[in-house]
CSV table of C-alpha atoms in Angstrom, one decimal:
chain,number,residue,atom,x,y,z
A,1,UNK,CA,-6.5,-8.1,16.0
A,2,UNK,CA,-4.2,-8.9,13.4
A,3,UNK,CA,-0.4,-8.4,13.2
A,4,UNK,CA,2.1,-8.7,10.3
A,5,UNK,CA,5.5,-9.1,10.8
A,6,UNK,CA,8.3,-8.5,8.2
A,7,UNK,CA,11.4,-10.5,8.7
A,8,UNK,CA,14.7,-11.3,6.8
A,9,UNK,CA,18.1,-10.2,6.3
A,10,UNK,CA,18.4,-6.3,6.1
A,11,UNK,CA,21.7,-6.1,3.7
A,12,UNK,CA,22.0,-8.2,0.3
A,13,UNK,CA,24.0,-8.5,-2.1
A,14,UNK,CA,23.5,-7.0,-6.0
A,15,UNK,CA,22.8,-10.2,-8.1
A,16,UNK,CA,21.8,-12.4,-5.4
A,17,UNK,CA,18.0,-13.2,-4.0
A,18,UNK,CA,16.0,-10.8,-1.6
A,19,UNK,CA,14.5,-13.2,0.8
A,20,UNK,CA,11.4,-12.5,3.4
A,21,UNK,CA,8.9,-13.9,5.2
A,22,UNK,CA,5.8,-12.0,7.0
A,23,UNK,CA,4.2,-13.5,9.8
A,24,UNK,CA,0.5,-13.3,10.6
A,25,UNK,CA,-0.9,-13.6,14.1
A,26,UNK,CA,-4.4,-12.7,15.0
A,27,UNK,CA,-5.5,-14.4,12.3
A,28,UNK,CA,-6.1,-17.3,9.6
A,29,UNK,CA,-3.4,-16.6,6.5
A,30,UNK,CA,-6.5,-19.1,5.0
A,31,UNK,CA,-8.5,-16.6,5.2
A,32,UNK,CA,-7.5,-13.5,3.2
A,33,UNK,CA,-5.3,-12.5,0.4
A,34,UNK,CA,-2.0,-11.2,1.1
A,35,UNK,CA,0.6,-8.9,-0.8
A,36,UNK,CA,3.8,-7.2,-0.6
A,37,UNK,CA,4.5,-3.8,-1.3
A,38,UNK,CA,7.9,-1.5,-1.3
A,39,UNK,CA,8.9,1.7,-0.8
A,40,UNK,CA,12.2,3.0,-1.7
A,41,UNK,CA,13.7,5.5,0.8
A,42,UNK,CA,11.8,8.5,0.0
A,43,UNK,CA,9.4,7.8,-2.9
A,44,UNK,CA,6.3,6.1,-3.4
A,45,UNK,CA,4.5,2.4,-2.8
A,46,UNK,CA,4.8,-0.5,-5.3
A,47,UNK,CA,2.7,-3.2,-5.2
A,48,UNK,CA,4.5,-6.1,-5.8
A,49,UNK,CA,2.3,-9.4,-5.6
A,50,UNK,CA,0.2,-11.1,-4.0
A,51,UNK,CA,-0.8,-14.6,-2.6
A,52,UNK,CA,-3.7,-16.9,-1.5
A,53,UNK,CA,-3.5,-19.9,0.5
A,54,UNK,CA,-5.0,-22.2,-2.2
A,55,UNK,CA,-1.6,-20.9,-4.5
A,56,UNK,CA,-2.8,-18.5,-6.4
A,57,UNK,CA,-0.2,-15.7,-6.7
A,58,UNK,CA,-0.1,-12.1,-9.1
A,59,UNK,CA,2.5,-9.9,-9.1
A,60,UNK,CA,3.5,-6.8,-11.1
A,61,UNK,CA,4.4,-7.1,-14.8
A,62,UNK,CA,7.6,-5.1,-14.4
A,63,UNK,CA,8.8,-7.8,-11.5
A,64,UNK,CA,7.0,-10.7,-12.3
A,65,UNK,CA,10.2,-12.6,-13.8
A,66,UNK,CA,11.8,-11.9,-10.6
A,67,UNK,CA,9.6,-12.6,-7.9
A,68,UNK,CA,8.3,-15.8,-5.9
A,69,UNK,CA,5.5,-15.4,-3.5
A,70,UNK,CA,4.6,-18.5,-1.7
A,71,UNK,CA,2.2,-19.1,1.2
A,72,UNK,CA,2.7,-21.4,4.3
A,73,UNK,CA,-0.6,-22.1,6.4
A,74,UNK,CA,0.9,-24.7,8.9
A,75,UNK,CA,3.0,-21.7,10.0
A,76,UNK,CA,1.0,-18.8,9.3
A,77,UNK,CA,3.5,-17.4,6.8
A,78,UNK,CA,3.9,-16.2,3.5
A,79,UNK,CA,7.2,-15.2,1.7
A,80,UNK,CA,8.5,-13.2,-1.0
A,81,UNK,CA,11.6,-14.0,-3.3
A,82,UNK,CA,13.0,-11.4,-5.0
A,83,UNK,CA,15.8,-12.7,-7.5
A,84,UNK,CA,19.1,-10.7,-9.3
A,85,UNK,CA,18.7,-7.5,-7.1
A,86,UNK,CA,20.1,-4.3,-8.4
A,87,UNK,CA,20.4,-1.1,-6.2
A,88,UNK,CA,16.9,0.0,-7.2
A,89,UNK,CA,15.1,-2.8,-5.3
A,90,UNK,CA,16.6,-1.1,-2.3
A,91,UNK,CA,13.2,0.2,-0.2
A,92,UNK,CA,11.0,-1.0,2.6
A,93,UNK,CA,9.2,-4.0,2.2
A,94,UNK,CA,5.8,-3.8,3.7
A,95,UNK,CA,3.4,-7.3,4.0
A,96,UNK,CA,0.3,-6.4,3.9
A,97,UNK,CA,-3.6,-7.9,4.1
A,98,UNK,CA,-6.2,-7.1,1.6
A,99,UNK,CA,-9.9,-6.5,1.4
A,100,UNK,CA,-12.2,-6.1,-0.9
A,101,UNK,CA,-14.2,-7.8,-3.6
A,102,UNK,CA,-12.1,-10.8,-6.3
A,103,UNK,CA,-9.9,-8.4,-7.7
A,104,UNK,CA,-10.8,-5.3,-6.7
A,105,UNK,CA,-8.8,-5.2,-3.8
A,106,UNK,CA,-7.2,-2.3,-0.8
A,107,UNK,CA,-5.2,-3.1,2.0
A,108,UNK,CA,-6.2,-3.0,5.7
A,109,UNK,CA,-3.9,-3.9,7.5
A,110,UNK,CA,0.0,-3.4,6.9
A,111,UNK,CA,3.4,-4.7,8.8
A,112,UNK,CA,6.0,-2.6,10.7
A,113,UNK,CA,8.2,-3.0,7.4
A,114,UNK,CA,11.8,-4.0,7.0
A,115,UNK,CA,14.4,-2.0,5.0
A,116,UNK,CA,16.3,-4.3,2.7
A,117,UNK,CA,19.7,-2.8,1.3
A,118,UNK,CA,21.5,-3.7,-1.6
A,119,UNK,CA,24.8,-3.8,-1.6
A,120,UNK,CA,27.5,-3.8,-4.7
B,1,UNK,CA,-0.8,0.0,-15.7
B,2,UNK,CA,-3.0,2.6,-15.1
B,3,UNK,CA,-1.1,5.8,-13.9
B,4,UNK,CA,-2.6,7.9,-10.4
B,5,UNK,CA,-1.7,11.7,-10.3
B,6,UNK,CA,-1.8,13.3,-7.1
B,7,UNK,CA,-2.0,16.9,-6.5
B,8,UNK,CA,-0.3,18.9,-5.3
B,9,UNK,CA,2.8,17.3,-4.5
B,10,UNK,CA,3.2,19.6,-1.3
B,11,UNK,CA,0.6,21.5,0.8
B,12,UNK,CA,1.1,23.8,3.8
B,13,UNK,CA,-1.8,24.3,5.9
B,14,UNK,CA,-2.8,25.2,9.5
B,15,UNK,CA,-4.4,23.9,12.3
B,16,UNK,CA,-8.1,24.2,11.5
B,17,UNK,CA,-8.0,24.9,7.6
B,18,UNK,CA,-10.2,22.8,5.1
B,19,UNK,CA,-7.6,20.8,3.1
B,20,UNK,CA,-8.0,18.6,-0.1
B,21,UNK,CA,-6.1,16.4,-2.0
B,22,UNK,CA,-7.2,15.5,-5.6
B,23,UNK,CA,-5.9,12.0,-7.4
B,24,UNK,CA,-6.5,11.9,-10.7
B,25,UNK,CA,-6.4,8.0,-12.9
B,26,UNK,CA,-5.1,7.8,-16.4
B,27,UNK,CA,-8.1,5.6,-17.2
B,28,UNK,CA,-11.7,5.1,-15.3
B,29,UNK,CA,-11.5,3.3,-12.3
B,30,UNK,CA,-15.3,3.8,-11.1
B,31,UNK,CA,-15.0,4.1,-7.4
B,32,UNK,CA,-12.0,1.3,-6.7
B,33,UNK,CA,-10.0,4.0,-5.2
B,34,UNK,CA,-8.4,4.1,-1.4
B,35,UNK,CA,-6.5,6.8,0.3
B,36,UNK,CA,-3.6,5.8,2.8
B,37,UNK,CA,-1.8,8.4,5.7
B,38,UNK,CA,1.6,7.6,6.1
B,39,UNK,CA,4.2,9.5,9.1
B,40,UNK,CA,7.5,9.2,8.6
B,41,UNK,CA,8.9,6.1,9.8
B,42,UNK,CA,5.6,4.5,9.5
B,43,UNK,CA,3.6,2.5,7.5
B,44,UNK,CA,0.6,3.9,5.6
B,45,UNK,CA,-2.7,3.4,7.3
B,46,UNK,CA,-5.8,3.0,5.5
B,47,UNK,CA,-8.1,6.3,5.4
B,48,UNK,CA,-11.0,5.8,3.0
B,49,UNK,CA,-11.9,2.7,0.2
B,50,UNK,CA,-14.4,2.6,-2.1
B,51,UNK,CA,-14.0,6.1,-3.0
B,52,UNK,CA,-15.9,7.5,0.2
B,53,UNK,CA,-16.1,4.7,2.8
B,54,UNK,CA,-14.2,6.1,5.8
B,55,UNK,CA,-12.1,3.1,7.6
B,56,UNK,CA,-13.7,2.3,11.3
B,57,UNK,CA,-11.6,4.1,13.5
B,58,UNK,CA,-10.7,7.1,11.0
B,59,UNK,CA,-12.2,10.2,12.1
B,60,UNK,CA,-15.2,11.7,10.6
B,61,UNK,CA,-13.2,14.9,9.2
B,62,UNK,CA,-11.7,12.7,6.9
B,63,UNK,CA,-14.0,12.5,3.6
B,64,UNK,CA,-13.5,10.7,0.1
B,65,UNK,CA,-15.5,11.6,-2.9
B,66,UNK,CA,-15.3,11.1,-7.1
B,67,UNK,CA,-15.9,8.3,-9.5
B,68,UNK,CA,-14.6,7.5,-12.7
B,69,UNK,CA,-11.1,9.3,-13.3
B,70,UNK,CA,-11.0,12.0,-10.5
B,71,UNK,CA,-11.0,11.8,-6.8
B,72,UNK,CA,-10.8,14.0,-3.9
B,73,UNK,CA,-9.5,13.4,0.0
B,74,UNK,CA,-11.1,16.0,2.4
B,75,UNK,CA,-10.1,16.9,6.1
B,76,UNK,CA,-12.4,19.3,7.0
B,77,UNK,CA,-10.6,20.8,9.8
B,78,UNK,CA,-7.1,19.9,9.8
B,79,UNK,CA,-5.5,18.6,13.2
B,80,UNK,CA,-1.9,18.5,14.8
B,81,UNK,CA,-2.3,14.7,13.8
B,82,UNK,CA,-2.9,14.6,10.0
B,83,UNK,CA,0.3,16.4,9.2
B,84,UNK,CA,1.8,12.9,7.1
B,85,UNK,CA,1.7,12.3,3.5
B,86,UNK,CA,-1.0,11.0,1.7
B,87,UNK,CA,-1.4,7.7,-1.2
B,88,UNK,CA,-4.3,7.3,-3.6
B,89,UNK,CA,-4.3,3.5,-4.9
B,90,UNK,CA,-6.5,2.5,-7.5
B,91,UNK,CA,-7.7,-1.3,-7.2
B,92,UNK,CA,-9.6,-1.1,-10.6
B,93,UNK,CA,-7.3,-3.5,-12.8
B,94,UNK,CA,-3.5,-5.2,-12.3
B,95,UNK,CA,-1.0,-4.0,-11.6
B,96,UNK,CA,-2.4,-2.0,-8.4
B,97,UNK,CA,-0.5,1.1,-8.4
B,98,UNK,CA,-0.5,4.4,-6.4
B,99,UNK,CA,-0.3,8.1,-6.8
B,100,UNK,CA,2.8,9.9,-6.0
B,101,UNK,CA,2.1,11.4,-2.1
B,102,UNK,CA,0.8,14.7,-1.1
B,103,UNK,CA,2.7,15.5,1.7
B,104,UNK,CA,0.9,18.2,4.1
B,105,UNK,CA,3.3,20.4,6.2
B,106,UNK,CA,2.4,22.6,8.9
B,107,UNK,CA,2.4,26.1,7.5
C-alpha cells in the first residue's frame, strides 16, 4: 500500500524559498506521476505541479515562474521549491499520486500534509 | 483555466436523507471529473473519477453522474460518516483545478 510523506520546515520566511520533499514508500516513484497540491487554511485545493521520473514536470501558469519540482528515484523522493513566498502561499501542502490516462489525470492517493507558514 | 462551480456552498442534512452536490465547469470537460471527501484535519480522499466510477473501497451510496459541463455527487442515504466537505476536480485540460467545497453539516 502506498504512503506519502510531506516533510520540510513548517515556518518561512516572506521572500525566501518554500522547500519540501514527499517521500514514497510502498511503491516505485518510477512508476507513476506525482504532484503537489495546497490548501490555504480554510479554502480550497490548488494544484500546483507535477513530476515524472524521466523529468518531465507541469505546473500551474499562475506559479510556474516560482516553482521547481524535481524527482529523485535512488531515494524514492520528489520535491517541490517554491521561491519569493508571500503570506498567500501560506496553506497545506499535500504530495499526492495520480491516475489516469496521459494528461487526463485524478489523484489516488494523497499525504498526511504539512502546513507551511509564512512569516514577515 | 477552466473554472468548477460547486453548489451549494453549504448543505444541512440528516441521517438517512438523499443528498446531492452539483459541480458545474466553465467549459466541457466530457467525463474527466473526480469528486474528493475531505474531514477537517484531513486530507481529501478520492470518492468517484471518471464522472461515475466509484473508488474501490468507497461505499456504494456514493454515486457520480453528468458529462460535458454539469456533474452531480449522490449519497443516497446519508451516514454519520459523510458529514466532511466535498471537491469536484476537472482533469480535462491544464491547469487542474477544483470547485470551491460543499460542505454537508448535520442538520
Amino acid at each position: 500500500q502506498v504512503q506519502l510523506q510531506e516533510s520540510g520546515p513548517g515556518l518561512v520566511k516572506a521572500s525566501e524559498t518554500l522547500s519540501l520533499t514527499c517521500t514514497v514508500s510502498g511503491v516505485s516513484i518510477s512508476s507513476y506521476y506525482w504532484s503537489w497540491i495546497r490548501q490555504p487554511p480554510g479554502k480550497g485545493l490548488e494544484w500546483i505541479g507535477y513530476v515524472h521520473h524521466s523529468g518531465s514536470t507541469n505546473s500551474h501558469p499562475s506559479l510556474k515562474s516560482r516553482v521547481t519540482i524535481s524527482v529523485d528515484t535512488s531515494k524514492n523522493q520528489f520535491s517541490l521549491r517554491l521561491s519569493y513566498v508571500t503570506a498567500a502561499d501560506t496553506a497545506v501542502y499535500y504530495c499526492v499520486r495520480h491516475r489516469g490516462y496521459s494528461g487526463h489525470d485524478y489523484f489516488d492517493s494523497w499525504g498526511l500534509g504539512t502546513l507551511v507558514t509564512v512569516s514577515s | 483555466d477552466i473554472q468548477m462551480t460547486q453548489s451549494p456552498s453549504t448543505l444541512s442534512a440528516s441521517v438517512g436523507d438523499r443528498v446531492t452536490i452539483t459541480c458545474r465547469a466553465s467549459q466541457s470537460i466530457t467525463n474527466w471529473l473526480a469528486w474528493y471527501q475531505q474531514k477537517p484535519g484531513k486530507a481529501p480522499k478520492l470518492l468517484i473519477y471518471e464522472a461515475s466510477s466509484l473508488e474501490s473501497g468507497v461505499p456504494s451510496r456514493f454515486s457520480g453522474s453528468g458529462s460535458g459541463t454539469e456533474f452531480t455527487l449522490t449519497i443516497s442515504s446519508l451516514q454519520p460518516d459523510d458529514f466532511a466537505t466535498y471537491y469536484c476536480q476537472q482533469y480535462d485540460s491544464y491547469p487542474w483545478t477544483f470547485g470551491q467545497g460543499t460542505k454537508v453539516e448535520i442538520k
